[in-house]
Short mmCIF file of N, CA and C in Angstrom, two decimals:
data_model
loop_
_atom_site.label_atom_id
_atom_site.label_comp_id
_atom_site.label_asym_id
_atom_site.label_seq_id
_atom_site.Cartn_x
_atom_site.Cartn_y
_atom_site.Cartn_z
N MET A 1 -146.99 237.75 -10.09
CA MET A 1 -147.36 237.96 -8.73
C MET A 1 -146.28 238.72 -7.99
N LYS A 2 -146.77 239.48 -7.06
CA LYS A 2 -145.87 240.28 -6.26
C LYS A 2 -145.48 239.49 -5.00
N GLU A 3 -144.22 239.43 -4.71
CA GLU A 3 -143.74 238.71 -3.54
C GLU A 3 -143.92 239.58 -2.30
N GLN A 4 -144.46 238.98 -1.24
CA GLN A 4 -144.69 239.74 -0.01
C GLN A 4 -143.37 239.91 0.74
N GLY A 5 -143.16 241.10 1.30
CA GLY A 5 -141.94 241.38 2.06
C GLY A 5 -142.01 240.75 3.46
N ARG A 6 -140.89 240.38 3.95
CA ARG A 6 -140.83 239.81 5.30
C ARG A 6 -140.89 240.93 6.33
N ARG A 7 -141.65 240.65 7.36
CA ARG A 7 -141.76 241.62 8.43
C ARG A 7 -140.73 241.28 9.51
N ALA A 8 -139.97 242.27 9.91
CA ALA A 8 -138.93 242.07 10.92
C ALA A 8 -138.58 243.42 11.54
N PHE A 9 -137.83 243.35 12.63
CA PHE A 9 -137.38 244.58 13.28
C PHE A 9 -136.09 245.03 12.60
N SER A 10 -135.94 246.30 12.52
CA SER A 10 -134.70 246.82 11.94
C SER A 10 -133.63 246.83 13.03
N LEU A 11 -132.41 246.99 12.61
CA LEU A 11 -131.29 247.02 13.55
C LEU A 11 -131.41 248.20 14.50
N VAL A 12 -131.93 249.30 14.06
CA VAL A 12 -132.11 250.48 14.91
C VAL A 12 -133.15 250.20 15.99
N GLU A 13 -134.24 249.55 15.64
CA GLU A 13 -135.28 249.22 16.62
C GLU A 13 -134.76 248.25 17.68
N VAL A 14 -134.00 247.26 17.27
CA VAL A 14 -133.42 246.29 18.21
C VAL A 14 -132.44 246.99 19.15
N ALA A 15 -131.60 247.86 18.61
CA ALA A 15 -130.63 248.58 19.44
C ALA A 15 -131.34 249.49 20.44
N LEU A 16 -132.39 250.16 20.00
CA LEU A 16 -133.16 251.03 20.89
C LEU A 16 -133.83 250.22 22.00
N ALA A 17 -134.41 249.08 21.68
CA ALA A 17 -135.06 248.23 22.67
C ALA A 17 -134.04 247.71 23.69
N LEU A 18 -132.87 247.30 23.22
CA LEU A 18 -131.82 246.83 24.13
C LEU A 18 -131.33 247.96 25.03
N GLY A 19 -131.24 249.16 24.50
CA GLY A 19 -130.82 250.32 25.31
C GLY A 19 -131.81 250.61 26.42
N ILE A 20 -133.09 250.57 26.09
CA ILE A 20 -134.13 250.81 27.10
C ILE A 20 -134.11 249.71 28.17
N ALA A 21 -133.98 248.46 27.73
CA ALA A 21 -133.92 247.35 28.68
C ALA A 21 -132.70 247.46 29.58
N ALA A 22 -131.55 247.84 29.02
CA ALA A 22 -130.33 247.99 29.82
C ALA A 22 -130.49 249.11 30.84
N PHE A 23 -131.10 250.22 30.44
CA PHE A 23 -131.32 251.34 31.35
C PHE A 23 -132.21 250.90 32.52
N CYS A 24 -133.26 250.16 32.23
CA CYS A 24 -134.18 249.68 33.28
C CYS A 24 -133.47 248.71 34.22
N LEU A 25 -132.66 247.81 33.67
CA LEU A 25 -131.94 246.85 34.51
C LEU A 25 -130.93 247.55 35.41
N ILE A 26 -130.26 248.55 34.89
CA ILE A 26 -129.30 249.30 35.71
C ILE A 26 -130.02 249.99 36.85
N ALA A 27 -131.19 250.55 36.59
CA ALA A 27 -131.97 251.20 37.65
C ALA A 27 -132.41 250.19 38.71
N VAL A 28 -132.86 249.02 38.28
CA VAL A 28 -133.29 247.99 39.23
C VAL A 28 -132.10 247.50 40.05
N PHE A 29 -130.97 247.23 39.42
CA PHE A 29 -129.79 246.77 40.15
C PHE A 29 -129.24 247.85 41.06
N GLY A 30 -129.44 249.10 40.72
CA GLY A 30 -129.02 250.20 41.58
C GLY A 30 -129.83 250.26 42.86
N LEU A 31 -131.05 249.78 42.84
CA LEU A 31 -131.90 249.79 44.03
C LEU A 31 -131.66 248.57 44.93
N MET A 32 -130.96 247.57 44.44
CA MET A 32 -130.73 246.36 45.22
C MET A 32 -130.02 246.63 46.55
N PRO A 33 -128.93 247.41 46.60
CA PRO A 33 -128.29 247.65 47.89
C PRO A 33 -129.23 248.33 48.90
N VAL A 34 -130.08 249.21 48.42
CA VAL A 34 -131.04 249.88 49.32
C VAL A 34 -132.01 248.85 49.89
N GLY A 35 -132.48 247.96 49.06
CA GLY A 35 -133.40 246.92 49.53
C GLY A 35 -132.75 245.96 50.51
N VAL A 36 -131.51 245.60 50.24
CA VAL A 36 -130.78 244.70 51.14
C VAL A 36 -130.56 245.38 52.49
N GLN A 37 -130.17 246.66 52.48
CA GLN A 37 -129.95 247.39 53.73
C GLN A 37 -131.25 247.55 54.52
N THR A 38 -132.33 247.84 53.84
CA THR A 38 -133.63 247.96 54.50
C THR A 38 -134.04 246.63 55.13
N ASN A 39 -133.82 245.54 54.43
CA ASN A 39 -134.12 244.22 54.96
C ASN A 39 -133.27 243.92 56.20
N ARG A 40 -131.99 244.25 56.14
CA ARG A 40 -131.09 244.02 57.27
C ARG A 40 -131.55 244.84 58.49
N ASN A 41 -131.90 246.10 58.26
CA ASN A 41 -132.38 246.94 59.37
C ASN A 41 -133.67 246.40 59.98
N ALA A 42 -134.58 245.96 59.13
CA ALA A 42 -135.85 245.43 59.62
C ALA A 42 -135.62 244.15 60.43
N THR A 43 -134.72 243.31 59.98
CA THR A 43 -134.40 242.07 60.70
C THR A 43 -133.79 242.39 62.06
N SER A 44 -132.87 243.34 62.11
CA SER A 44 -132.24 243.72 63.38
C SER A 44 -133.24 244.36 64.32
N GLN A 45 -134.12 245.19 63.80
CA GLN A 45 -135.13 245.84 64.63
C GLN A 45 -136.10 244.80 65.21
N THR A 46 -136.47 243.82 64.42
CA THR A 46 -137.36 242.76 64.89
C THR A 46 -136.67 241.94 65.98
N ALA A 47 -135.41 241.60 65.79
CA ALA A 47 -134.67 240.84 66.80
C ALA A 47 -134.54 241.64 68.09
N ALA A 48 -134.30 242.95 67.97
CA ALA A 48 -134.15 243.79 69.16
C ALA A 48 -135.45 243.87 69.95
N THR A 49 -136.57 244.02 69.26
CA THR A 49 -137.84 244.08 69.98
C THR A 49 -138.20 242.72 70.59
N THR A 50 -137.79 241.65 69.96
CA THR A 50 -138.01 240.31 70.54
C THR A 50 -137.19 240.16 71.82
N ILE A 51 -135.95 240.65 71.80
CA ILE A 51 -135.11 240.60 73.00
C ILE A 51 -135.74 241.42 74.12
N LEU A 52 -136.18 242.63 73.79
CA LEU A 52 -136.82 243.49 74.79
C LEU A 52 -138.04 242.81 75.40
N SER A 53 -138.87 242.23 74.57
CA SER A 53 -140.08 241.56 75.04
C SER A 53 -139.75 240.39 75.95
N SER A 54 -138.75 239.61 75.57
CA SER A 54 -138.36 238.45 76.36
C SER A 54 -137.80 238.86 77.72
N VAL A 55 -136.97 239.89 77.73
CA VAL A 55 -136.35 240.34 78.99
C VAL A 55 -137.40 240.94 79.91
N VAL A 56 -138.29 241.76 79.39
CA VAL A 56 -139.34 242.35 80.22
C VAL A 56 -140.24 241.25 80.79
N SER A 57 -140.58 240.26 79.99
CA SER A 57 -141.39 239.14 80.49
C SER A 57 -140.67 238.39 81.60
N ASP A 58 -139.37 238.17 81.42
CA ASP A 58 -138.58 237.48 82.43
C ASP A 58 -138.52 238.29 83.72
N MET A 59 -138.36 239.60 83.60
CA MET A 59 -138.29 240.46 84.79
C MET A 59 -139.65 240.52 85.49
N ARG A 60 -140.74 240.57 84.74
CA ARG A 60 -142.08 240.62 85.34
C ARG A 60 -142.42 239.32 86.07
N ALA A 61 -141.84 238.21 85.62
CA ALA A 61 -142.12 236.92 86.25
C ALA A 61 -141.35 236.74 87.55
N SER A 62 -140.41 237.63 87.84
CA SER A 62 -139.59 237.52 89.05
C SER A 62 -140.34 238.06 90.25
N ALA A 63 -139.99 237.58 91.42
CA ALA A 63 -140.60 238.05 92.66
C ALA A 63 -139.99 239.39 93.03
N ILE A 64 -140.76 240.44 92.84
CA ILE A 64 -140.25 241.79 93.10
C ILE A 64 -140.58 242.18 94.53
N GLY A 65 -139.69 242.94 95.12
CA GLY A 65 -139.94 243.46 96.46
C GLY A 65 -139.28 242.63 97.54
N THR A 66 -138.54 241.61 97.17
CA THR A 66 -137.84 240.82 98.18
C THR A 66 -136.67 241.64 98.72
N PRO A 67 -136.26 241.40 99.96
CA PRO A 67 -135.14 242.16 100.52
C PRO A 67 -133.90 242.02 99.65
N GLY A 68 -133.29 243.15 99.34
CA GLY A 68 -132.09 243.15 98.50
C GLY A 68 -132.39 243.08 97.03
N GLY A 69 -133.65 242.99 96.67
CA GLY A 69 -134.02 242.92 95.26
C GLY A 69 -134.20 241.49 94.80
N ALA A 70 -134.76 241.35 93.61
CA ALA A 70 -135.00 240.03 93.03
C ALA A 70 -134.11 239.86 91.81
N GLN A 71 -133.98 238.63 91.39
CA GLN A 71 -133.18 238.33 90.21
C GLN A 71 -134.07 237.59 89.21
N SER A 72 -134.06 238.06 87.97
CA SER A 72 -134.87 237.39 86.96
C SER A 72 -134.31 236.00 86.72
N SER A 73 -135.18 235.06 86.43
CA SER A 73 -134.76 233.66 86.36
C SER A 73 -133.93 233.32 85.13
N LEU A 74 -134.28 233.89 83.98
CA LEU A 74 -133.61 233.51 82.75
C LEU A 74 -132.34 234.31 82.47
N TYR A 75 -132.41 235.62 82.64
CA TYR A 75 -131.28 236.50 82.29
C TYR A 75 -130.50 236.98 83.50
N LYS A 76 -130.93 236.62 84.70
CA LYS A 76 -130.24 236.95 85.96
C LYS A 76 -130.02 238.44 86.12
N ILE A 77 -131.03 239.22 85.80
CA ILE A 77 -130.97 240.67 85.98
C ILE A 77 -131.49 240.97 87.38
N VAL A 78 -130.68 241.68 88.17
CA VAL A 78 -131.06 241.99 89.53
C VAL A 78 -132.00 243.20 89.50
N ILE A 79 -133.20 242.99 90.03
CA ILE A 79 -134.22 244.03 90.08
C ILE A 79 -134.21 244.61 91.49
N PRO A 80 -134.04 245.92 91.63
CA PRO A 80 -133.94 246.50 92.97
C PRO A 80 -135.27 246.48 93.71
N VAL A 81 -135.17 246.73 95.01
CA VAL A 81 -136.36 246.84 95.85
C VAL A 81 -137.17 248.03 95.37
N ARG A 82 -138.47 247.95 95.52
CA ARG A 82 -139.41 248.97 95.06
C ARG A 82 -138.95 250.38 95.43
N GLY A 83 -138.89 251.25 94.41
CA GLY A 83 -138.58 252.65 94.61
C GLY A 83 -137.10 252.98 94.71
N SER A 84 -136.23 251.99 94.80
CA SER A 84 -134.80 252.27 94.90
C SER A 84 -134.15 252.23 93.52
N ILE A 85 -132.94 252.73 93.45
CA ILE A 85 -132.20 252.76 92.18
C ILE A 85 -131.29 251.54 92.13
N GLY A 86 -131.39 250.79 91.07
CA GLY A 86 -130.57 249.60 90.90
C GLY A 86 -129.29 249.89 90.14
N VAL A 87 -128.43 248.91 90.09
CA VAL A 87 -127.16 249.02 89.37
C VAL A 87 -127.41 248.73 87.89
N PRO A 88 -126.92 249.58 86.98
CA PRO A 88 -127.08 249.29 85.55
C PRO A 88 -126.41 247.96 85.20
N GLN A 89 -127.05 247.20 84.32
CA GLN A 89 -126.55 245.89 83.94
C GLN A 89 -126.55 245.75 82.43
N THR A 90 -125.64 244.94 81.92
CA THR A 90 -125.51 244.74 80.48
C THR A 90 -125.54 243.25 80.17
N ARG A 91 -126.25 242.89 79.13
CA ARG A 91 -126.27 241.53 78.61
C ARG A 91 -126.04 241.60 77.11
N TYR A 92 -125.53 240.52 76.55
CA TYR A 92 -125.25 240.45 75.12
C TYR A 92 -126.00 239.27 74.52
N PHE A 93 -126.53 239.46 73.32
CA PHE A 93 -127.34 238.43 72.68
C PHE A 93 -126.81 238.14 71.28
N ASP A 94 -127.01 236.90 70.85
CA ASP A 94 -126.68 236.56 69.47
C ASP A 94 -127.95 236.66 68.62
N GLY A 95 -127.85 236.30 67.36
CA GLY A 95 -128.99 236.39 66.46
C GLY A 95 -130.10 235.43 66.77
N GLU A 96 -129.83 234.42 67.59
CA GLU A 96 -130.85 233.42 67.95
C GLU A 96 -131.48 233.69 69.31
N GLY A 97 -131.09 234.79 69.96
CA GLY A 97 -131.66 235.14 71.25
C GLY A 97 -130.95 234.54 72.45
N ARG A 98 -129.81 233.89 72.23
CA ARG A 98 -129.04 233.34 73.36
C ARG A 98 -128.30 234.48 74.05
N CYS A 99 -128.18 234.39 75.35
CA CYS A 99 -127.66 235.50 76.16
C CYS A 99 -126.29 235.17 76.75
N SER A 100 -125.49 236.23 76.88
CA SER A 100 -124.18 236.13 77.51
C SER A 100 -123.98 237.37 78.37
N THR A 101 -123.16 237.24 79.41
CA THR A 101 -122.86 238.39 80.25
C THR A 101 -121.62 239.14 79.80
N ASP A 102 -120.91 238.61 78.81
CA ASP A 102 -119.73 239.31 78.31
C ASP A 102 -119.79 239.44 76.79
N LEU A 103 -119.08 240.43 76.28
CA LEU A 103 -119.08 240.72 74.85
C LEU A 103 -118.53 239.56 74.03
N ALA A 104 -117.59 238.82 74.59
CA ALA A 104 -117.00 237.69 73.88
C ALA A 104 -117.99 236.55 73.70
N GLY A 105 -119.09 236.56 74.45
CA GLY A 105 -120.11 235.53 74.32
C GLY A 105 -119.74 234.22 74.96
N SER A 106 -118.87 234.24 75.96
CA SER A 106 -118.40 232.99 76.54
C SER A 106 -119.08 232.60 77.85
N ILE A 107 -119.75 233.54 78.52
CA ILE A 107 -120.34 233.24 79.83
C ILE A 107 -121.85 233.41 79.79
N ARG A 108 -122.57 232.37 80.19
CA ARG A 108 -124.03 232.42 80.29
C ARG A 108 -124.43 233.24 81.52
N PRO A 109 -125.67 233.71 81.57
CA PRO A 109 -126.10 234.46 82.75
C PRO A 109 -126.01 233.67 84.06
N ASP A 110 -126.12 232.34 83.99
CA ASP A 110 -126.03 231.54 85.21
C ASP A 110 -124.59 231.25 85.63
N GLY A 111 -123.60 231.78 84.89
CA GLY A 111 -122.20 231.63 85.25
C GLY A 111 -121.48 230.51 84.53
N THR A 112 -122.21 229.61 83.88
CA THR A 112 -121.56 228.54 83.13
C THR A 112 -121.04 229.09 81.80
N SER A 113 -120.25 228.30 81.11
CA SER A 113 -119.61 228.77 79.88
C SER A 113 -120.36 228.29 78.64
N TRP A 114 -120.34 229.12 77.62
CA TRP A 114 -120.81 228.70 76.30
C TRP A 114 -119.64 227.99 75.62
N ALA A 115 -119.86 226.82 75.08
CA ALA A 115 -118.80 226.13 74.35
C ALA A 115 -119.38 225.64 73.03
N PRO A 116 -119.02 226.19 71.94
CA PRO A 116 -118.14 227.35 71.73
C PRO A 116 -118.87 228.63 72.10
N PRO A 117 -118.13 229.73 72.26
CA PRO A 117 -118.77 231.00 72.58
C PRO A 117 -119.76 231.42 71.48
N ILE A 118 -120.79 232.14 71.91
CA ILE A 118 -121.76 232.65 70.93
C ILE A 118 -121.19 233.91 70.30
N VAL A 119 -121.68 234.24 69.11
CA VAL A 119 -121.27 235.46 68.43
C VAL A 119 -122.30 236.53 68.78
N THR A 120 -121.91 237.46 69.64
CA THR A 120 -122.85 238.46 70.11
C THR A 120 -123.11 239.51 69.03
N ARG A 121 -124.39 239.87 68.86
CA ARG A 121 -124.79 240.87 67.87
C ARG A 121 -125.51 242.04 68.48
N TYR A 122 -126.11 241.84 69.66
CA TYR A 122 -126.92 242.87 70.29
C TYR A 122 -126.47 243.09 71.73
N GLN A 123 -126.49 244.35 72.15
CA GLN A 123 -126.14 244.70 73.52
C GLN A 123 -127.38 245.26 74.21
N LEU A 124 -127.75 244.64 75.33
CA LEU A 124 -128.88 245.10 76.12
C LEU A 124 -128.35 245.82 77.35
N SER A 125 -128.79 247.06 77.54
CA SER A 125 -128.44 247.83 78.73
C SER A 125 -129.71 248.02 79.55
N VAL A 126 -129.64 247.65 80.81
CA VAL A 126 -130.79 247.80 81.71
C VAL A 126 -130.38 248.74 82.83
N SER A 127 -131.14 249.80 82.98
CA SER A 127 -130.91 250.72 84.10
C SER A 127 -132.23 250.93 84.83
N PHE A 128 -132.12 251.37 86.06
CA PHE A 128 -133.30 251.55 86.90
C PHE A 128 -133.34 253.00 87.38
N PRO A 129 -134.05 253.87 86.66
CA PRO A 129 -134.14 255.27 87.08
C PRO A 129 -134.91 255.38 88.39
N SER A 130 -134.65 256.45 89.11
CA SER A 130 -135.32 256.62 90.41
C SER A 130 -136.81 256.86 90.19
N GLY A 131 -137.57 256.25 91.03
CA GLY A 131 -139.02 256.42 90.97
C GLY A 131 -139.52 257.04 92.26
N THR A 132 -140.22 258.14 92.17
CA THR A 132 -140.71 258.81 93.37
C THR A 132 -142.04 258.24 93.84
N THR A 133 -142.67 257.43 93.01
CA THR A 133 -144.00 256.92 93.35
C THR A 133 -143.95 255.55 94.02
N GLY A 134 -142.77 255.05 94.31
CA GLY A 134 -142.68 253.74 94.91
C GLY A 134 -142.76 252.61 93.90
N VAL A 135 -142.71 252.95 92.64
CA VAL A 135 -142.77 251.95 91.57
C VAL A 135 -141.37 251.73 91.04
N THR A 136 -141.02 250.50 90.73
CA THR A 136 -139.72 250.19 90.14
C THR A 136 -139.84 250.31 88.62
N TYR A 137 -138.99 251.12 88.05
CA TYR A 137 -138.94 251.29 86.60
C TYR A 137 -137.65 250.69 86.06
N ALA A 138 -137.73 250.14 84.87
CA ALA A 138 -136.54 249.64 84.19
C ALA A 138 -136.50 250.25 82.80
N ASP A 139 -135.38 250.86 82.48
CA ASP A 139 -135.16 251.41 81.15
C ASP A 139 -134.28 250.41 80.40
N LEU A 140 -134.83 249.79 79.37
CA LEU A 140 -134.12 248.77 78.61
C LEU A 140 -133.81 249.30 77.23
N LYS A 141 -132.55 249.15 76.82
CA LYS A 141 -132.13 249.64 75.51
C LYS A 141 -131.27 248.58 74.83
N VAL A 142 -131.65 248.22 73.61
CA VAL A 142 -130.89 247.26 72.81
C VAL A 142 -130.21 248.04 71.69
N ALA A 143 -128.89 247.82 71.54
CA ALA A 143 -128.13 248.48 70.47
C ALA A 143 -127.40 247.40 69.68
N TRP A 144 -127.18 247.67 68.43
CA TRP A 144 -126.40 246.75 67.60
C TRP A 144 -125.48 247.55 66.70
N PRO A 145 -124.31 247.05 66.39
CA PRO A 145 -123.70 245.79 66.83
C PRO A 145 -123.38 245.82 68.32
N ALA A 146 -123.07 244.65 68.86
CA ALA A 146 -122.91 244.50 70.31
C ALA A 146 -121.78 245.35 70.87
N ALA A 147 -120.73 245.56 70.12
CA ALA A 147 -119.58 246.31 70.62
C ALA A 147 -119.77 247.82 70.50
N ALA A 148 -120.87 248.26 69.94
CA ALA A 148 -121.08 249.70 69.71
C ALA A 148 -121.41 250.43 71.01
N VAL A 149 -120.97 251.67 71.05
CA VAL A 149 -121.41 252.57 72.11
C VAL A 149 -122.62 253.31 71.57
N PRO A 150 -123.48 253.85 72.43
CA PRO A 150 -124.72 254.46 71.94
C PRO A 150 -124.54 255.49 70.82
N GLY A 151 -123.42 256.19 70.79
CA GLY A 151 -123.22 257.20 69.77
C GLY A 151 -122.96 256.67 68.38
N ASN A 152 -122.41 255.46 68.26
CA ASN A 152 -122.08 254.94 66.93
C ASN A 152 -122.77 253.62 66.60
N ALA A 153 -123.86 253.32 67.28
CA ALA A 153 -124.60 252.09 67.01
C ALA A 153 -125.31 252.19 65.66
N SER A 154 -125.44 251.06 64.98
CA SER A 154 -126.18 251.02 63.72
C SER A 154 -127.66 251.23 63.94
N GLY A 155 -128.14 250.79 65.10
CA GLY A 155 -129.55 250.94 65.42
C GLY A 155 -129.79 250.67 66.88
N THR A 156 -130.92 251.16 67.38
CA THR A 156 -131.28 250.94 68.77
C THR A 156 -132.79 250.74 68.89
N ALA A 157 -133.18 250.09 69.96
CA ALA A 157 -134.59 249.96 70.34
C ALA A 157 -134.64 250.12 71.84
N GLU A 158 -135.63 250.83 72.32
CA GLU A 158 -135.68 251.14 73.75
C GLU A 158 -137.11 251.04 74.26
N THR A 159 -137.24 250.63 75.53
CA THR A 159 -138.55 250.59 76.16
C THR A 159 -138.39 250.89 77.65
N LEU A 160 -139.46 251.33 78.25
CA LEU A 160 -139.49 251.58 79.68
C LEU A 160 -140.57 250.67 80.27
N ALA A 161 -140.20 249.91 81.28
CA ALA A 161 -141.14 248.98 81.90
C ALA A 161 -141.33 249.36 83.36
N ALA A 162 -142.56 249.25 83.83
CA ALA A 162 -142.89 249.55 85.22
C ALA A 162 -143.28 248.25 85.92
N PHE A 163 -142.82 248.10 87.14
CA PHE A 163 -143.14 246.93 87.96
C PHE A 163 -143.79 247.40 89.25
N ASP A 164 -144.45 246.51 89.96
CA ASP A 164 -145.11 246.84 91.24
C ASP A 164 -146.15 247.94 91.05
N ARG A 165 -147.01 247.80 90.08
CA ARG A 165 -147.98 248.85 89.85
C ARG A 165 -149.14 248.81 90.83
N ASN A 166 -149.31 247.73 91.54
CA ASN A 166 -150.45 247.62 92.47
C ASN A 166 -150.07 248.00 93.86
#
């Protein structure tokens, strides 16, 4: 009787398979930093738009048109009288949406102190461009990191809000 040969992979086939697998793994691991950066950018963009939404809601809930302007209840942003130009204001936020009036994160908008200070990640700039129609406009821009100037920020989100439309 003839003995049947054992079926197995040769050393060349195993080496070739390992080479292909290694090449694929290197390609996948090479894409990891891109995926992590994209995730970080998406998270920051989502947080920035959440901050913008919260601040606009707070400003809309304030009594606009009072003499000397109104102040938003949560973030203490002074909203000018209808049609006038207001003073630009800056607020700083951490990753959880807590607000501070200084970059160090030590002072709350109501003037009390954060203990311990919050770690600010986002800078909100609010300006009030002149409106010829008697409507108060607010230009809100969030930049990150908090210490960045607009030219070197990692990212920004901006919106324009109109008040007193009626």
